[in-house]
PDB file of C-alpha atoms in Angstrom:
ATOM      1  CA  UNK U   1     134.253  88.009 123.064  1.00 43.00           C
ATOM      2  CA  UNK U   2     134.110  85.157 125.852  1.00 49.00           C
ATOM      3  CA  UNK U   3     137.300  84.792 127.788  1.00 53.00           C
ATOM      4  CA  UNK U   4     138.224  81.329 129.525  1.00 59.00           C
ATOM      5  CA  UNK U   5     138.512  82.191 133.180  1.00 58.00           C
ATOM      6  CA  UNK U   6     141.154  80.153 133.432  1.00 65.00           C
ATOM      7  CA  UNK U   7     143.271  81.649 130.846  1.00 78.00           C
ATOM      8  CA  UNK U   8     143.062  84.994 132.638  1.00 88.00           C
ATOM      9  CA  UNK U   9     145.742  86.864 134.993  1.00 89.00           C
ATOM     10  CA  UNK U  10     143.012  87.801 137.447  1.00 88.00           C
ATOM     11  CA  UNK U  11     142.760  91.160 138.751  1.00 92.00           C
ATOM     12  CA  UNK U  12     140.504  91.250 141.513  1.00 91.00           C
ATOM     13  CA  UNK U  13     138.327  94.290 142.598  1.00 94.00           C
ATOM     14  CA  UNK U  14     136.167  94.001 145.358  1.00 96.00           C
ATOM     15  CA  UNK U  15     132.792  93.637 144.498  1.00 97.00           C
ATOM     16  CA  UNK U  16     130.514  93.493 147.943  1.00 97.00           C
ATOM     17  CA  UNK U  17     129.440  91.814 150.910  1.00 97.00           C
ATOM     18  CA  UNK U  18     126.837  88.993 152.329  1.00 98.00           C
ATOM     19  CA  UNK U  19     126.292  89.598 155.765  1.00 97.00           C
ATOM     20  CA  UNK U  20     125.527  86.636 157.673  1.00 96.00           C
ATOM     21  CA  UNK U  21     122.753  87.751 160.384  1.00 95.00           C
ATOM     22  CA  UNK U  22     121.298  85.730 163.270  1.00 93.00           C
ATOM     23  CA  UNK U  23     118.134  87.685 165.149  1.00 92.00           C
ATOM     24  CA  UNK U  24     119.712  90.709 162.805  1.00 92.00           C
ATOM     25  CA  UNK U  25     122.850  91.311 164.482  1.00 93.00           C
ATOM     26  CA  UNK U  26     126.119  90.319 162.145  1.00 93.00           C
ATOM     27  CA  UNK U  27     128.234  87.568 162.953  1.00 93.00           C
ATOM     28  CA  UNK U  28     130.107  87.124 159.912  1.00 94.00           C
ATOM     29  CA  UNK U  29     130.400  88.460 156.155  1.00 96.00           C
ATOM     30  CA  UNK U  30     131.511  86.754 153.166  1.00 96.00           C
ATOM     31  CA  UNK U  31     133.453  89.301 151.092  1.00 95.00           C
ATOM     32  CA  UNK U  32     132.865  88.785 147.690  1.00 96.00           C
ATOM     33  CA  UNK U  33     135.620  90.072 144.910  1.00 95.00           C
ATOM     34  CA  UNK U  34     135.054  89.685 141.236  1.00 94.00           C
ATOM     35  CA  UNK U  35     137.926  89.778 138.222  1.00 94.00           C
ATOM     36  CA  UNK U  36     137.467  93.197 136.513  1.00 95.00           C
ATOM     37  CA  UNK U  37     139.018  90.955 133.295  1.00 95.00           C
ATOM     38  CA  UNK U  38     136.702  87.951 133.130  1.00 93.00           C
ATOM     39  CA  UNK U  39     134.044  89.219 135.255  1.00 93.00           C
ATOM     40  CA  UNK U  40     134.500  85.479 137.656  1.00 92.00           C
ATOM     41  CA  UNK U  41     133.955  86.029 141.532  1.00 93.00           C
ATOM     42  CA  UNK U  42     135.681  85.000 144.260  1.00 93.00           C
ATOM     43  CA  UNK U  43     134.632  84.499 148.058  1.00 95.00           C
ATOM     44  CA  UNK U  44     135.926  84.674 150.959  1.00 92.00           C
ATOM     45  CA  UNK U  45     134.615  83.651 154.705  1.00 92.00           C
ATOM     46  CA  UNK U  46     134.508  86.366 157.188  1.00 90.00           C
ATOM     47  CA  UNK U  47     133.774  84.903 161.199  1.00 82.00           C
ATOM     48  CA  UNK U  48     133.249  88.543 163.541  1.00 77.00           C
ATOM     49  CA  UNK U  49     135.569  88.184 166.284  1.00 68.00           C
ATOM     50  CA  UNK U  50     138.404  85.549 164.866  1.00 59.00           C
ATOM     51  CA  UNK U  51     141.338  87.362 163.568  1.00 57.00           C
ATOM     52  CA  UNK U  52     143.272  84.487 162.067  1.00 53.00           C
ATOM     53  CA  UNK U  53     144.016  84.331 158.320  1.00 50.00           C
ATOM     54  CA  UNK U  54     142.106  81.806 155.804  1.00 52.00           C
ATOM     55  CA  UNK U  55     143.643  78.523 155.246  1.00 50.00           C
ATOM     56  CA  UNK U  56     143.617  79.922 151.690  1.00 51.00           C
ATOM     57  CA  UNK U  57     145.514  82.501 151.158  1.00 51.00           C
ATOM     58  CA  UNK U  58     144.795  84.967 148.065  1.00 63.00           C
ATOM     59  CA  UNK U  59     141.872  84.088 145.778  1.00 71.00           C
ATOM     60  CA  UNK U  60     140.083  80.613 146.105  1.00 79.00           C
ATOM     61  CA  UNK U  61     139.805  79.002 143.216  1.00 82.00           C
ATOM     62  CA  UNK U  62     135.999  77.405 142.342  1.00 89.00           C
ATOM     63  CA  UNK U  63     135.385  75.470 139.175  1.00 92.00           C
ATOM     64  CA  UNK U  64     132.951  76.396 136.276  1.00 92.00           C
ATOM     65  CA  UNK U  65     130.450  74.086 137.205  1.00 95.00           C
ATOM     66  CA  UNK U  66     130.592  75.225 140.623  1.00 96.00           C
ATOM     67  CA  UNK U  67     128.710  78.182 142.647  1.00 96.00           C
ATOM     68  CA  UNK U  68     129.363  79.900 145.916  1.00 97.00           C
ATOM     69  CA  UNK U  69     126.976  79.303 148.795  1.00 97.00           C
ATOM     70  CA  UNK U  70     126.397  79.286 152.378  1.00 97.00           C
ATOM     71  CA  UNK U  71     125.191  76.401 154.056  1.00 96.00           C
ATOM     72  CA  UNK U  72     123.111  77.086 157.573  1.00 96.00           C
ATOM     73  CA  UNK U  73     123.264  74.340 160.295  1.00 94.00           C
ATOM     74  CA  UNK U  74     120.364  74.290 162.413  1.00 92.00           C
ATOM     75  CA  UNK U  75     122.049  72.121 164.941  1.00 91.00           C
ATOM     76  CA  UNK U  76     124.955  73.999 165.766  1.00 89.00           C
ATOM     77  CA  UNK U  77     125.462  77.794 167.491  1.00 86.00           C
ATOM     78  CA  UNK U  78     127.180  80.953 166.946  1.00 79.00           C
ATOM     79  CA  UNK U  79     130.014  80.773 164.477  1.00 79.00           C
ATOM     80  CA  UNK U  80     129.702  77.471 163.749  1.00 84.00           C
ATOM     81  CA  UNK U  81     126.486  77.747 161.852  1.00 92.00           C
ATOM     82  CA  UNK U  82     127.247  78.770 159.089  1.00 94.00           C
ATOM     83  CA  UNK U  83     130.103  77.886 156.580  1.00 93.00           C
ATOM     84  CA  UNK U  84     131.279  78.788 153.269  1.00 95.00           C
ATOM     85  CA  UNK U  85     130.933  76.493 150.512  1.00 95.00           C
ATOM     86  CA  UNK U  86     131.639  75.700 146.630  1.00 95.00           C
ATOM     87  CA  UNK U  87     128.550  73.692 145.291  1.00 97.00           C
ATOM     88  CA  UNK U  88     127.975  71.654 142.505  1.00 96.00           C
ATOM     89  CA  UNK U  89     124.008  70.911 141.179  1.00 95.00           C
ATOM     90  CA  UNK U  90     123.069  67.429 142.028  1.00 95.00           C
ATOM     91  CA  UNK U  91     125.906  66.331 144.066  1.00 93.00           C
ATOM     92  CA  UNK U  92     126.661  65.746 148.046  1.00 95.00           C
ATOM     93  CA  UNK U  93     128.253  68.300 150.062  1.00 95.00           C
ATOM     94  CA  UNK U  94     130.427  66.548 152.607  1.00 94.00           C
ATOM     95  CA  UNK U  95     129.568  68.635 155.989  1.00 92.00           C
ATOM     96  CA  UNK U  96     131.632  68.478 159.218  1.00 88.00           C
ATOM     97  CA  UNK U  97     128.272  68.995 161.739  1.00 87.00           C
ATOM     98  CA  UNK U  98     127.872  67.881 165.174  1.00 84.00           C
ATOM     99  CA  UNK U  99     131.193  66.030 166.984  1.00 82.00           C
ATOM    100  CA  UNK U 100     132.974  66.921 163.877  1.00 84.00           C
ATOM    101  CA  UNK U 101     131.471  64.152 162.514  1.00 90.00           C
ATOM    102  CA  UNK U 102     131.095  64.400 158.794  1.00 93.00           C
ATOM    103  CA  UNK U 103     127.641  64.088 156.933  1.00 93.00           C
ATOM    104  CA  UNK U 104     127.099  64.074 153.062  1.00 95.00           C
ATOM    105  CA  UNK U 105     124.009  66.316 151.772  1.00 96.00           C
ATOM    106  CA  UNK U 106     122.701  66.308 148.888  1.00 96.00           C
ATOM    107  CA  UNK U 107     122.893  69.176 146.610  1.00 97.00           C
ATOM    108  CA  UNK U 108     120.450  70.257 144.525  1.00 96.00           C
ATOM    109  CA  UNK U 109     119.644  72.940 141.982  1.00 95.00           C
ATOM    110  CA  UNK U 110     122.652  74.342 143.828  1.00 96.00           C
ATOM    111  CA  UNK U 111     121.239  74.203 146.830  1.00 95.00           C
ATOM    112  CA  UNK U 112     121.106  72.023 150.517  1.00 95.00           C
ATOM    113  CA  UNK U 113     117.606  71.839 151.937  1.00 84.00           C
ATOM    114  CA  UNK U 114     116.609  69.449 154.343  1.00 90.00           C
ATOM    115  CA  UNK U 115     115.650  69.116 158.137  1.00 92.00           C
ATOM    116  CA  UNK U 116     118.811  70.254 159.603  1.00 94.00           C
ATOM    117  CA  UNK U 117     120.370  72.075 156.829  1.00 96.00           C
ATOM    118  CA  UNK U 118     119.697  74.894 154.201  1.00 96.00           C
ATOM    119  CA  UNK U 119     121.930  77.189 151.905  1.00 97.00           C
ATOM    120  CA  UNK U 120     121.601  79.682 149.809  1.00 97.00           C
ATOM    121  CA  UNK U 121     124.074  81.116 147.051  1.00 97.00           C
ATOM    122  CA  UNK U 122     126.190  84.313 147.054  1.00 97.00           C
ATOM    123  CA  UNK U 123     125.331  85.251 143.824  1.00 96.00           C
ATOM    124  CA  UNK U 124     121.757  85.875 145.160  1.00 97.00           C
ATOM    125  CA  UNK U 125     122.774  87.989 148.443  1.00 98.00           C
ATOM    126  CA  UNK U 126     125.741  90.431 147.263  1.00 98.00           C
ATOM    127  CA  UNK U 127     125.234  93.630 149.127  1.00 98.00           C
ATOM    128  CA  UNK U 128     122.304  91.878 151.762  1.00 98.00           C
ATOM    129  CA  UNK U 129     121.961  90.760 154.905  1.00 97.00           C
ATOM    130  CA  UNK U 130     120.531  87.019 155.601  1.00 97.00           C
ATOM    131  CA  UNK U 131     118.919  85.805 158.496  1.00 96.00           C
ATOM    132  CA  UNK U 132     119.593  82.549 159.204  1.00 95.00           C
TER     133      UNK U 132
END
């Protein structure tokens, strides 16, 4: 029996942890919890050293057709490398890079991949540590 995901009165459990590495020490996570009723996951961004709370505040919600990634910048530093993202296959990522000026990239087979810019998926990485 298949249960719609959005039918269901999620009860999240925490599931594990991406750790986000750069020249393998840690400087961020992305805690990954999954429904023990439906089985969906949920992610959340973790920056080492920032205490503040998410914009979102419980479970974010990401769409069937939708997968959790991270996407690298190789033009920016530190904590700003990285980010958390919902992607769709075939589609353009809107990506707030250097100046906080905003770039689309194009998304596919779920992933970013191009000169400046690479991601991979959570789904992939749950209990590992990437490089990036």
């Amino acid at each position: 029996m298949t249960m719609d995901t959005e039918s269901c009165n999620h009860q999240p459990v925490y599931f594990g942890v991406t750790n986000i590495n750069i020249d393998e020490r840690t400087i961020g996570s992305v805690d990954v919890w999954r429904c023990a009723v439906c089985k969906k996951k949920f992610c959340e961004e973790k920056q080492l050293g920032i205490e503040s709370i998410s914009d979102i505040v419980g479970m974010p919600k990401i769409e069937p057709d939708e997968k959790w990634a991270v996407v690298v910048c190789k033009l920016q530093k530190g904590k700003d490398k990285w980010r958390l993202a919902k992607l769709k296959d075939n589609f353009e990522y809107k990506h707030e890079c250097l100046d906080e000026k905003i770039i689309p990239l194009k998304v596919n087979e779920y992933k970013v991949n191009d000169e400046k810019h690479w991601s991979f998926l959570i789904d992939e990485n749950v209990n590992k540590a990437v490089e990036i």
